[in-house]
Amino acid sequence: MSGFLRHKDGYNVAVVGATGVVGQTMLEILAERDFPVADLVPLASSRSAGSRVEFKGKEYVVRDLASFDPAGIDIALFSAGGDTSREHAPRFAGAGCYVIDNSSAWRMDEDVALVVPEVNAHALEMAKANRIIANPNCSTIQMVVALKPLHDAVPVKRVVVSTYQAVSGAGGKAIEELADQTRKLLSGLKAEVHVLPARIAFNVIPHIDAFMDDGYTREERKMMDETRKIMEADIAVTATAVRVPVFYGHSEAVNLTFDGPMPAERARKILAGAEGICVVDDPLEDDYPLATEASGSDSVWVGRIRDDKSCPNSLHLWIVADNVRKGAALNAIQIAEILVRHPG
Ligand SMILES: NC(=O)c1ccc[n+]([C@@H]2O[C@H](COP(=O)([O-])OP(=O)(O)OC[C@H]3O[C@@H](n4cnc5c(N)ncnc54)[C@H](OP(=O)(O)O)[C@@H]3O)[C@@H](O)[C@H]2O)c1
């Protein structure tokens, strides 16, 4: 995959939502991976315009997205919510820059590529026409990274997933809410609920994003629809999305049914050799993936790989990843790395 942007030593990169949880992590990962940045432009709303963010040891003034002219920007990494993307991404794409968007605004648009580089980098070809690329939902990304190599060996027919999602998936204010409620409850004070739909400290909430008429939440619907689009396969997917009192790292209990035999031992070997995956699966040594260990890492961690004895050709997996890195910022920057790749 190449031929997206004309070769240059450095590219002008706008980070939209640079003051947020994902935007801040994008700045860290651009620096860590030494992405070829010529000019960095951090953007946010008028609320934080004029504040400063740091990139590679240098301070940059945050500018107001609403009045920013995108002419000359090569790549814009958007993570500022769906409404902001719907309003401003077409303006950036129209000015000739590639937009990589973290919101759900464009994901299911049939003209927009929905990309996880380890799974369907080829779909990026579509972006040469409209210049908007969607980054999938965080829970979907980590699941399809594990699904793809197994599906290539024996097609997956059905996925049943239950998620255990960290509060960072709901942004900076949700992180503060878990910390604040925990402090208050441990001090014998009343915990207030402002951001998440119920008290999250010492609790588990089976409600992420809005409920729809069919009883599923939008988060669950995203996992079902996005998985099929990314995998380019008519896989039956059903999901239950749950928020847990964890700061960083989403965990998922995933049950897969295949079109033929996929014993646990074979799945373990396939996953151990797959791109972007670390298998940690020695339960007798108490070794399995944990959110505390996945947090801050770039891999998708898979363990508890075992045959489902209740159903033929079926397996259980436990999949954990840092939702802000592989689930958002890292995946977007891996896409940007393809956009600046040149043959030879
Ligand atoms: N957190 C995750 O794990 C995760 C994973 C996948 C996708 N996402 C998506 O990424 C986006 C951001 O998530 P987050 O967790 O970083 O949220 P966050 O911590 O709440 O940050 C939101 C960012 O968006 C900016 N923003 C909000 N409204 C804006 C507007 N009208 N114009 C310009 N900038 C605006 C904010 O700027 P101000 O400082 O000016 O308010 C802030 O920089 C959301 O669409 C979310 O669904 C998040």
Short mmCIF file of C-alpha atoms and ligand atoms in Angstrom, two decimals:
data_model
loop_
_atom_site.label_atom_id
_atom_site.label_comp_id
_atom_site.label_asym_id
_atom_site.label_seq_id
_atom_site.Cartn_x
_atom_site.Cartn_y
_atom_site.Cartn_z
CA MET A 1 0.00 0.00 0.00
CA SER A 2 1.53 3.31 -1.05
CA GLY A 3 1.01 6.35 -3.27
CA PHE A 4 -1.19 8.42 -0.95
CA LEU A 5 0.92 11.52 -0.25
CA ARG A 6 3.74 13.00 -2.31
CA HIS A 7 7.10 12.11 -0.76
CA LYS A 8 8.45 14.75 1.64
CA ASP A 9 10.91 14.66 4.52
CA GLY A 10 8.17 15.85 6.87
CA TYR A 11 4.39 16.24 6.77
CA ASN A 12 2.14 18.88 8.30
CA VAL A 13 0.01 17.11 10.89
CA ALA A 14 -3.05 18.56 12.65
CA VAL A 15 -4.24 16.86 15.86
CA VAL A 16 -7.90 17.76 16.38
CA GLY A 17 -8.86 17.20 20.03
CA ALA A 18 -5.24 17.61 21.12
CA THR A 19 -6.21 18.36 24.73
CA GLY A 20 -8.24 15.12 25.12
CA VAL A 21 -7.26 11.63 26.26
CA VAL A 22 -6.85 10.30 22.71
CA GLY A 23 -5.29 13.52 21.34
CA GLN A 24 -2.66 13.59 24.10
CA THR A 25 -1.80 9.95 23.41
CA MET A 26 -1.55 10.73 19.69
CA LEU A 27 1.10 13.37 20.46
CA GLU A 28 3.03 10.85 22.58
CA ILE A 29 2.87 8.12 19.93
CA LEU A 30 3.81 10.46 17.04
CA ALA A 31 6.93 11.31 19.06
CA GLU A 32 7.67 7.71 20.18
CA ARG A 33 7.45 6.36 16.62
CA ASP A 34 9.35 9.36 15.21
CA PHE A 35 6.59 10.06 12.69
CA PRO A 36 7.96 12.48 10.03
CA VAL A 37 6.27 15.67 11.27
CA ALA A 38 7.29 18.98 9.64
CA ASP A 39 4.72 21.23 11.36
CA LEU A 40 2.45 20.11 14.21
CA VAL A 41 -0.85 21.95 14.68
CA PRO A 42 -2.81 21.11 17.87
CA LEU A 43 -6.50 22.05 17.63
CA ALA A 44 -9.41 21.96 20.08
CA SER A 45 -12.51 23.98 20.87
CA SER A 46 -12.50 27.66 21.85
CA ARG A 47 -12.55 26.41 25.51
CA SER A 48 -8.90 25.40 25.37
CA ALA A 49 -7.62 27.54 22.47
CA GLY A 50 -4.54 29.39 23.76
CA SER A 51 -3.52 26.61 26.17
CA ARG A 52 -0.33 24.66 25.47
CA VAL A 53 0.50 21.04 24.70
CA GLU A 54 3.91 19.41 24.50
CA PHE A 55 5.38 17.54 21.55
CA LYS A 56 8.98 16.29 21.48
CA GLY A 57 9.97 18.57 24.36
CA LYS A 58 8.56 21.71 22.72
CA GLU A 59 5.39 23.59 23.64
CA TYR A 60 2.72 24.29 21.03
CA VAL A 61 -0.21 26.69 21.41
CA VAL A 62 -3.61 25.03 20.92
CA ARG A 63 -5.65 26.71 18.19
CA ASP A 64 -9.42 26.97 17.75
CA LEU A 65 -10.65 24.40 15.23
CA ALA A 66 -13.66 26.52 14.23
CA SER A 67 -11.53 29.32 12.76
CA PHE A 68 -8.57 27.23 11.55
CA ASP A 69 -7.83 27.14 7.80
CA PRO A 70 -6.64 23.60 6.90
CA ALA A 71 -4.78 24.65 3.71
CA GLY A 72 -1.31 23.06 3.75
CA ILE A 73 -2.15 20.31 6.26
CA ASP A 74 -1.25 16.82 4.94
CA ILE A 75 -2.82 14.63 7.65
CA ALA A 76 -5.44 15.52 10.27
CA LEU A 77 -5.94 13.13 13.18
CA PHE A 78 -9.45 13.81 14.52
CA SER A 79 -10.54 12.76 18.02
CA ALA A 80 -13.03 15.40 19.10
CA GLY A 81 -16.40 13.60 18.91
CA GLY A 82 -18.84 12.78 16.12
CA ASP A 83 -20.48 16.19 15.76
CA THR A 84 -17.11 17.91 15.40
CA SER A 85 -16.03 15.37 12.77
CA ARG A 86 -19.24 15.68 10.80
CA GLU A 87 -18.85 19.46 10.72
CA HIS A 88 -15.10 19.82 10.12
CA ALA A 89 -13.69 16.63 8.53
CA PRO A 90 -15.19 17.41 5.07
CA ARG A 91 -13.64 20.90 5.26
CA PHE A 92 -10.19 19.36 5.89
CA ALA A 93 -10.63 16.64 3.24
CA GLY A 94 -11.84 19.31 0.77
CA ALA A 95 -8.61 21.24 1.37
CA GLY A 96 -6.67 18.16 0.20
CA CYS A 97 -5.60 16.62 3.49
CA TYR A 98 -6.21 13.04 4.67
CA VAL A 99 -8.49 12.89 7.71
CA ILE A 100 -8.18 9.91 10.06
CA ASP A 101 -11.23 10.10 12.30
CA ASN A 102 -11.67 8.41 15.68
CA SER A 103 -15.35 9.17 16.11
CA SER A 104 -18.22 7.01 14.89
CA ALA A 105 -19.37 9.69 12.40
CA TRP A 106 -18.14 8.03 9.17
CA ARG A 107 -17.46 4.43 10.12
CA MET A 108 -20.47 2.82 8.46
CA ASP A 109 -20.53 5.16 5.43
CA GLU A 110 -20.05 2.78 2.51
CA ASP A 111 -17.64 5.17 0.75
CA VAL A 112 -15.39 5.45 3.81
CA ALA A 113 -12.62 2.96 4.63
CA LEU A 114 -12.82 1.54 8.17
CA VAL A 115 -9.31 0.31 8.81
CA VAL A 116 -7.26 -1.79 11.21
CA PRO A 117 -3.86 -2.08 9.48
CA GLU A 118 -3.20 -5.68 10.60
CA VAL A 119 -6.59 -6.72 9.16
CA ASN A 120 -7.67 -4.70 6.09
CA ALA A 121 -5.03 -2.15 5.07
CA HIS A 122 -6.12 -2.74 1.44
CA ALA A 123 -9.40 -0.89 2.18
CA LEU A 124 -7.36 2.35 2.36
CA GLU A 125 -7.32 2.45 -1.44
CA MET A 126 -10.88 3.85 -1.17
CA ALA A 127 -9.58 6.89 0.71
CA LYS A 128 -7.72 8.16 -2.38
CA ALA A 129 -11.13 9.37 -3.62
CA ASN A 130 -12.68 10.98 -0.53
CA ARG A 131 -9.70 11.45 1.85
CA ILE A 132 -11.64 10.49 4.99
CA ILE A 133 -10.60 7.30 6.82
CA ALA A 134 -12.45 5.99 9.86
CA ASN A 135 -10.73 4.44 12.86
CA PRO A 136 -12.99 1.72 14.29
CA ASN A 137 -14.48 1.54 17.77
CA CYS A 138 -11.88 0.61 20.42
CA SER A 139 -13.50 -2.71 21.44
CA THR A 140 -13.87 -3.73 17.80
CA ILE A 141 -10.22 -3.04 16.94
CA GLN A 142 -8.74 -5.37 19.54
CA MET A 143 -11.25 -8.12 18.72
CA VAL A 144 -10.69 -8.12 14.94
CA VAL A 145 -6.89 -8.17 15.34
CA ALA A 146 -7.35 -11.57 17.03
CA LEU A 147 -10.21 -12.72 14.81
CA LYS A 148 -8.51 -12.17 11.45
CA PRO A 149 -5.67 -14.76 11.57
CA LEU A 150 -8.06 -17.40 12.92
CA HIS A 151 -10.69 -16.56 10.27
CA ASP A 152 -8.03 -16.84 7.53
CA ALA A 153 -7.34 -20.42 8.70
CA VAL A 154 -10.97 -21.54 9.26
CA PRO A 155 -13.85 -19.10 8.62
CA VAL A 156 -15.54 -17.76 11.74
CA LYS A 157 -19.32 -18.18 11.64
CA ARG A 158 -20.39 -16.56 14.92
CA VAL A 159 -18.95 -14.28 17.60
CA VAL A 160 -20.42 -13.77 21.08
CA VAL A 161 -18.56 -11.05 22.96
CA SER A 162 -18.91 -9.49 26.41
CA THR A 163 -16.73 -6.49 27.12
CA TYR A 164 -15.20 -5.13 30.32
CA GLN A 165 -14.40 -1.56 29.26
CA ALA A 166 -12.22 0.98 31.04
CA VAL A 167 -13.54 4.44 31.90
CA SER A 168 -10.86 6.13 29.70
CA GLY A 169 -12.97 4.97 26.75
CA ALA A 170 -15.45 7.68 27.74
CA GLY A 171 -12.84 10.47 27.81
CA GLY A 172 -10.96 12.54 30.37
CA LYS A 173 -14.04 13.47 32.41
CA ALA A 174 -14.93 9.81 33.01
CA ILE A 175 -11.38 9.12 34.29
CA GLU A 176 -11.81 11.98 36.78
CA GLU A 177 -15.25 10.66 37.76
CA LEU A 178 -13.93 7.20 38.72
CA ALA A 179 -11.04 8.75 40.71
CA ASP A 180 -13.32 11.26 42.44
CA GLN A 181 -16.05 8.73 43.32
CA THR A 182 -13.47 6.25 44.68
CA ARG A 183 -11.84 8.92 46.87
CA LYS A 184 -15.22 10.10 48.17
CA LEU A 185 -16.63 6.64 48.92
CA LEU A 186 -13.44 5.61 50.74
CA SER A 187 -13.77 8.78 52.85
CA GLY A 188 -17.38 7.99 53.74
CA LEU A 189 -18.74 10.77 51.49
CA LYS A 190 -21.48 10.62 48.85
CA ALA A 191 -20.27 9.96 45.27
CA GLU A 192 -21.79 12.14 42.58
CA VAL A 193 -22.64 10.90 39.08
CA HIS A 194 -22.09 13.39 36.22
CA VAL A 195 -20.55 11.65 33.20
CA LEU A 196 -21.30 7.90 33.17
CA PRO A 197 -24.89 6.63 33.41
CA ALA A 198 -24.53 5.29 36.99
CA ARG A 199 -21.94 5.21 39.78
CA ILE A 200 -18.87 3.44 38.39
CA ALA A 201 -16.71 3.20 41.53
CA PHE A 202 -17.13 -0.32 43.05
CA ASN A 203 -19.72 -1.07 40.38
CA VAL A 204 -20.21 -2.57 36.88
CA ILE A 205 -22.54 -0.84 34.37
CA PRO A 206 -24.09 -2.78 31.44
CA HIS A 207 -24.66 0.43 29.49
CA ILE A 208 -22.21 2.13 27.10
CA ASP A 209 -23.58 4.78 24.72
CA ALA A 210 -27.35 5.15 24.15
CA PHE A 211 -29.94 2.37 24.14
CA MET A 212 -31.76 1.68 20.88
CA ASP A 213 -35.30 0.35 20.30
CA ASP A 214 -34.10 -3.28 20.03
CA GLY A 215 -32.60 -3.26 23.55
CA TYR A 216 -28.97 -3.13 22.39
CA THR A 217 -26.75 -0.12 23.03
CA ARG A 218 -25.06 1.81 20.24
CA GLU A 219 -21.68 0.53 21.51
CA GLU A 220 -22.89 -3.05 21.03
CA ARG A 221 -24.29 -2.20 17.59
CA LYS A 222 -20.91 -0.65 16.60
CA MET A 223 -19.11 -3.91 17.49
CA MET A 224 -21.58 -5.99 15.48
CA ASP A 225 -21.64 -3.79 12.35
CA GLU A 226 -18.00 -2.71 12.31
CA THR A 227 -16.69 -6.27 12.73
CA ARG A 228 -18.53 -7.40 9.60
CA LYS A 229 -17.36 -4.36 7.59
CA ILE A 230 -13.69 -4.73 8.59
CA MET A 231 -13.62 -8.51 8.18
CA GLU A 232 -15.53 -8.27 4.87
CA ALA A 233 -17.46 -11.37 5.95
CA ASP A 234 -21.01 -12.12 6.90
CA ILE A 235 -20.16 -13.20 10.46
CA ALA A 236 -23.00 -13.34 13.01
CA VAL A 237 -21.91 -11.08 15.89
CA THR A 238 -23.67 -10.37 19.17
CA ALA A 239 -22.27 -8.17 21.94
CA THR A 240 -22.85 -7.04 25.51
CA ALA A 241 -20.80 -3.95 26.37
CA VAL A 242 -20.05 -3.29 30.03
CA ARG A 243 -18.19 -0.47 31.79
CA VAL A 244 -15.97 -1.55 34.70
CA PRO A 245 -14.02 0.50 37.27
CA VAL A 246 -10.68 0.23 35.45
CA PHE A 247 -8.81 3.33 34.24
CA TYR A 248 -7.05 1.98 31.11
CA GLY A 249 -7.40 -1.27 29.13
CA HIS A 250 -10.47 -2.97 27.72
CA SER A 251 -10.93 -6.73 28.33
CA GLU A 252 -13.23 -9.01 26.34
CA ALA A 253 -14.58 -12.52 26.82
CA VAL A 254 -15.04 -13.78 23.26
CA ASN A 255 -16.70 -17.02 22.13
CA LEU A 256 -16.10 -18.02 18.51
CA THR A 257 -17.80 -20.67 16.40
CA PHE A 258 -15.94 -21.77 13.26
CA ASP A 259 -17.00 -23.42 10.02
CA GLY A 260 -14.84 -26.45 10.91
CA PRO A 261 -12.46 -27.68 13.61
CA MET A 262 -10.23 -25.07 15.30
CA PRO A 263 -8.84 -26.78 18.40
CA ALA A 264 -7.40 -24.50 21.10
CA GLU A 265 -3.86 -25.75 20.46
CA ARG A 266 -4.04 -24.73 16.78
CA ALA A 267 -5.59 -21.35 17.63
CA ARG A 268 -2.81 -20.70 20.17
CA LYS A 269 -0.11 -21.37 17.51
CA ILE A 270 -1.84 -19.19 14.89
CA LEU A 271 -2.28 -16.30 17.34
CA ALA A 272 1.31 -16.58 18.60
CA GLY A 273 2.56 -16.01 15.04
CA ALA A 274 0.13 -13.21 14.17
CA GLU A 275 1.04 -9.53 13.72
CA GLY A 276 0.24 -7.26 16.67
CA ILE A 277 -0.67 -10.09 19.07
CA CYS A 278 1.01 -11.39 22.23
CA VAL A 279 -0.28 -14.69 23.59
CA VAL A 280 -0.12 -15.00 27.39
CA ASP A 281 -1.77 -18.30 28.16
CA ASP A 282 -0.39 -20.36 30.99
CA PRO A 283 -3.28 -20.52 33.44
CA LEU A 284 -1.59 -23.13 35.66
CA GLU A 285 1.08 -20.47 36.31
CA ASP A 286 -1.67 -17.82 36.77
CA ASP A 287 -0.54 -16.28 33.49
CA TYR A 288 -3.24 -14.55 31.45
CA PRO A 289 -3.71 -11.06 29.97
CA LEU A 290 -4.56 -8.27 32.43
CA ALA A 291 -5.66 -4.69 31.78
CA THR A 292 -2.98 -3.45 34.20
CA GLU A 293 -0.30 -5.08 32.04
CA ALA A 294 -1.80 -4.27 28.63
CA SER A 295 -2.13 -0.62 29.62
CA GLY A 296 0.67 1.41 28.01
CA SER A 297 1.52 -1.37 25.53
CA ASP A 298 0.91 -1.52 21.78
CA SER A 299 -0.08 -5.20 21.54
CA VAL A 300 -3.36 -7.03 21.65
CA TRP A 301 -2.98 -9.65 24.41
CA VAL A 302 -4.78 -12.97 24.09
CA GLY A 303 -5.12 -15.76 26.66
CA ARG A 304 -7.54 -18.23 28.30
CA ILE A 305 -7.65 -19.93 24.87
CA ARG A 306 -9.76 -23.04 25.37
CA ASP A 307 -12.20 -25.31 23.58
CA ASP A 308 -15.85 -24.57 24.25
CA LYS A 309 -17.00 -28.01 25.33
CA SER A 310 -20.67 -27.04 25.02
CA CYS A 311 -20.59 -26.48 21.24
CA PRO A 312 -18.70 -28.07 18.29
CA ASN A 313 -15.96 -26.06 16.53
CA SER A 314 -16.06 -23.36 19.21
CA LEU A 315 -13.45 -21.58 21.30
CA HIS A 316 -13.19 -19.12 24.16
CA LEU A 317 -10.63 -16.28 24.13
CA TRP A 318 -9.82 -13.49 26.60
CA ILE A 319 -8.61 -10.42 24.67
CA VAL A 320 -7.10 -7.33 26.33
CA ALA A 321 -5.62 -4.12 24.87
CA ASP A 322 -4.95 -0.51 25.78
CA ASN A 323 -8.13 1.14 24.47
CA VAL A 324 -6.51 4.56 24.11
CA ARG A 325 -3.45 3.24 22.24
CA LYS A 326 -4.38 0.29 19.93
CA GLY A 327 -8.07 1.13 20.39
CA ALA A 328 -7.63 4.71 19.15
CA ALA A 329 -4.38 6.72 18.88
CA LEU A 330 -1.95 3.98 17.82
CA ASN A 331 -4.31 2.51 15.22
CA ALA A 332 -4.77 6.00 13.70
CA ILE A 333 -1.02 6.60 13.56
CA GLN A 334 -0.39 3.16 12.01
CA ILE A 335 -2.82 4.27 9.27
CA ALA A 336 -0.94 7.57 8.91
CA GLU A 337 2.31 5.59 8.54
CA ILE A 338 0.81 3.80 5.52
CA LEU A 339 -0.22 7.17 4.01
CA VAL A 340 3.40 8.39 4.07
CA ARG A 341 4.89 5.09 2.87
CA HIS A 342 6.68 5.20 -0.47
CA PRO A 343 7.81 2.36 -2.71
CA GLY A 344 11.55 1.80 -2.64
N1 LIG B 1 -10.98 7.34 24.81
C1 LIG B 1 -10.98 6.29 24.00
O1 LIG B 1 -10.54 5.18 24.35
C2 LIG B 1 -11.51 6.38 22.61
C3 LIG B 1 -11.38 5.29 21.79
C4 LIG B 1 -11.85 5.36 20.49
C5 LIG B 1 -12.44 6.52 20.05
N2 LIG B 1 -12.57 7.59 20.87
C6 LIG B 1 -13.21 8.79 20.32
O2 LIG B 1 -12.27 9.86 20.27
C7 LIG B 1 -12.94 11.09 20.51
C8 LIG B 1 -12.29 11.83 21.68
O3 LIG B 1 -12.25 11.00 22.80
P1 LIG B 1 -11.41 11.38 24.11
O4 LIG B 1 -11.49 10.16 24.94
O5 LIG B 1 -10.07 11.94 23.76
O6 LIG B 1 -12.33 12.54 24.75
P2 LIG B 1 -11.95 13.74 25.73
O7 LIG B 1 -10.84 13.36 26.65
O8 LIG B 1 -13.24 14.17 26.32
O9 LIG B 1 -11.41 14.90 24.75
C9 LIG B 1 -12.22 15.51 23.80
C10 LIG B 1 -11.38 16.39 22.90
O10 LIG B 1 -12.21 16.91 21.87
C11 LIG B 1 -12.11 18.33 21.87
N3 LIG B 1 -13.39 18.91 21.43
C12 LIG B 1 -14.61 18.70 21.95
N4 LIG B 1 -15.53 19.43 21.30
C13 LIG B 1 -14.86 20.13 20.33
C14 LIG B 1 -15.25 21.06 19.34
N5 LIG B 1 -16.52 21.44 19.18
N6 LIG B 1 -14.29 21.56 18.54
C15 LIG B 1 -13.00 21.20 18.69
N7 LIG B 1 -12.57 20.32 19.60
C16 LIG B 1 -13.50 19.79 20.42
C17 LIG B 1 -11.81 18.69 23.30
O11 LIG B 1 -11.26 19.99 23.33
P3 LIG B 1 -11.48 21.03 24.56
O12 LIG B 1 -10.28 20.87 25.45
O13 LIG B 1 -11.50 22.35 23.86
O14 LIG B 1 -12.76 20.69 25.22
C18 LIG B 1 -10.80 17.60 23.63
O15 LIG B 1 -9.54 17.90 23.08
C19 LIG B 1 -14.41 10.73 20.71
O16 LIG B 1 -15.04 10.84 19.45
C20 LIG B 1 -14.36 9.30 21.16
O17 LIG B 1 -15.55 8.60 20.86
C21 LIG B 1 -12.11 7.57 22.14
#
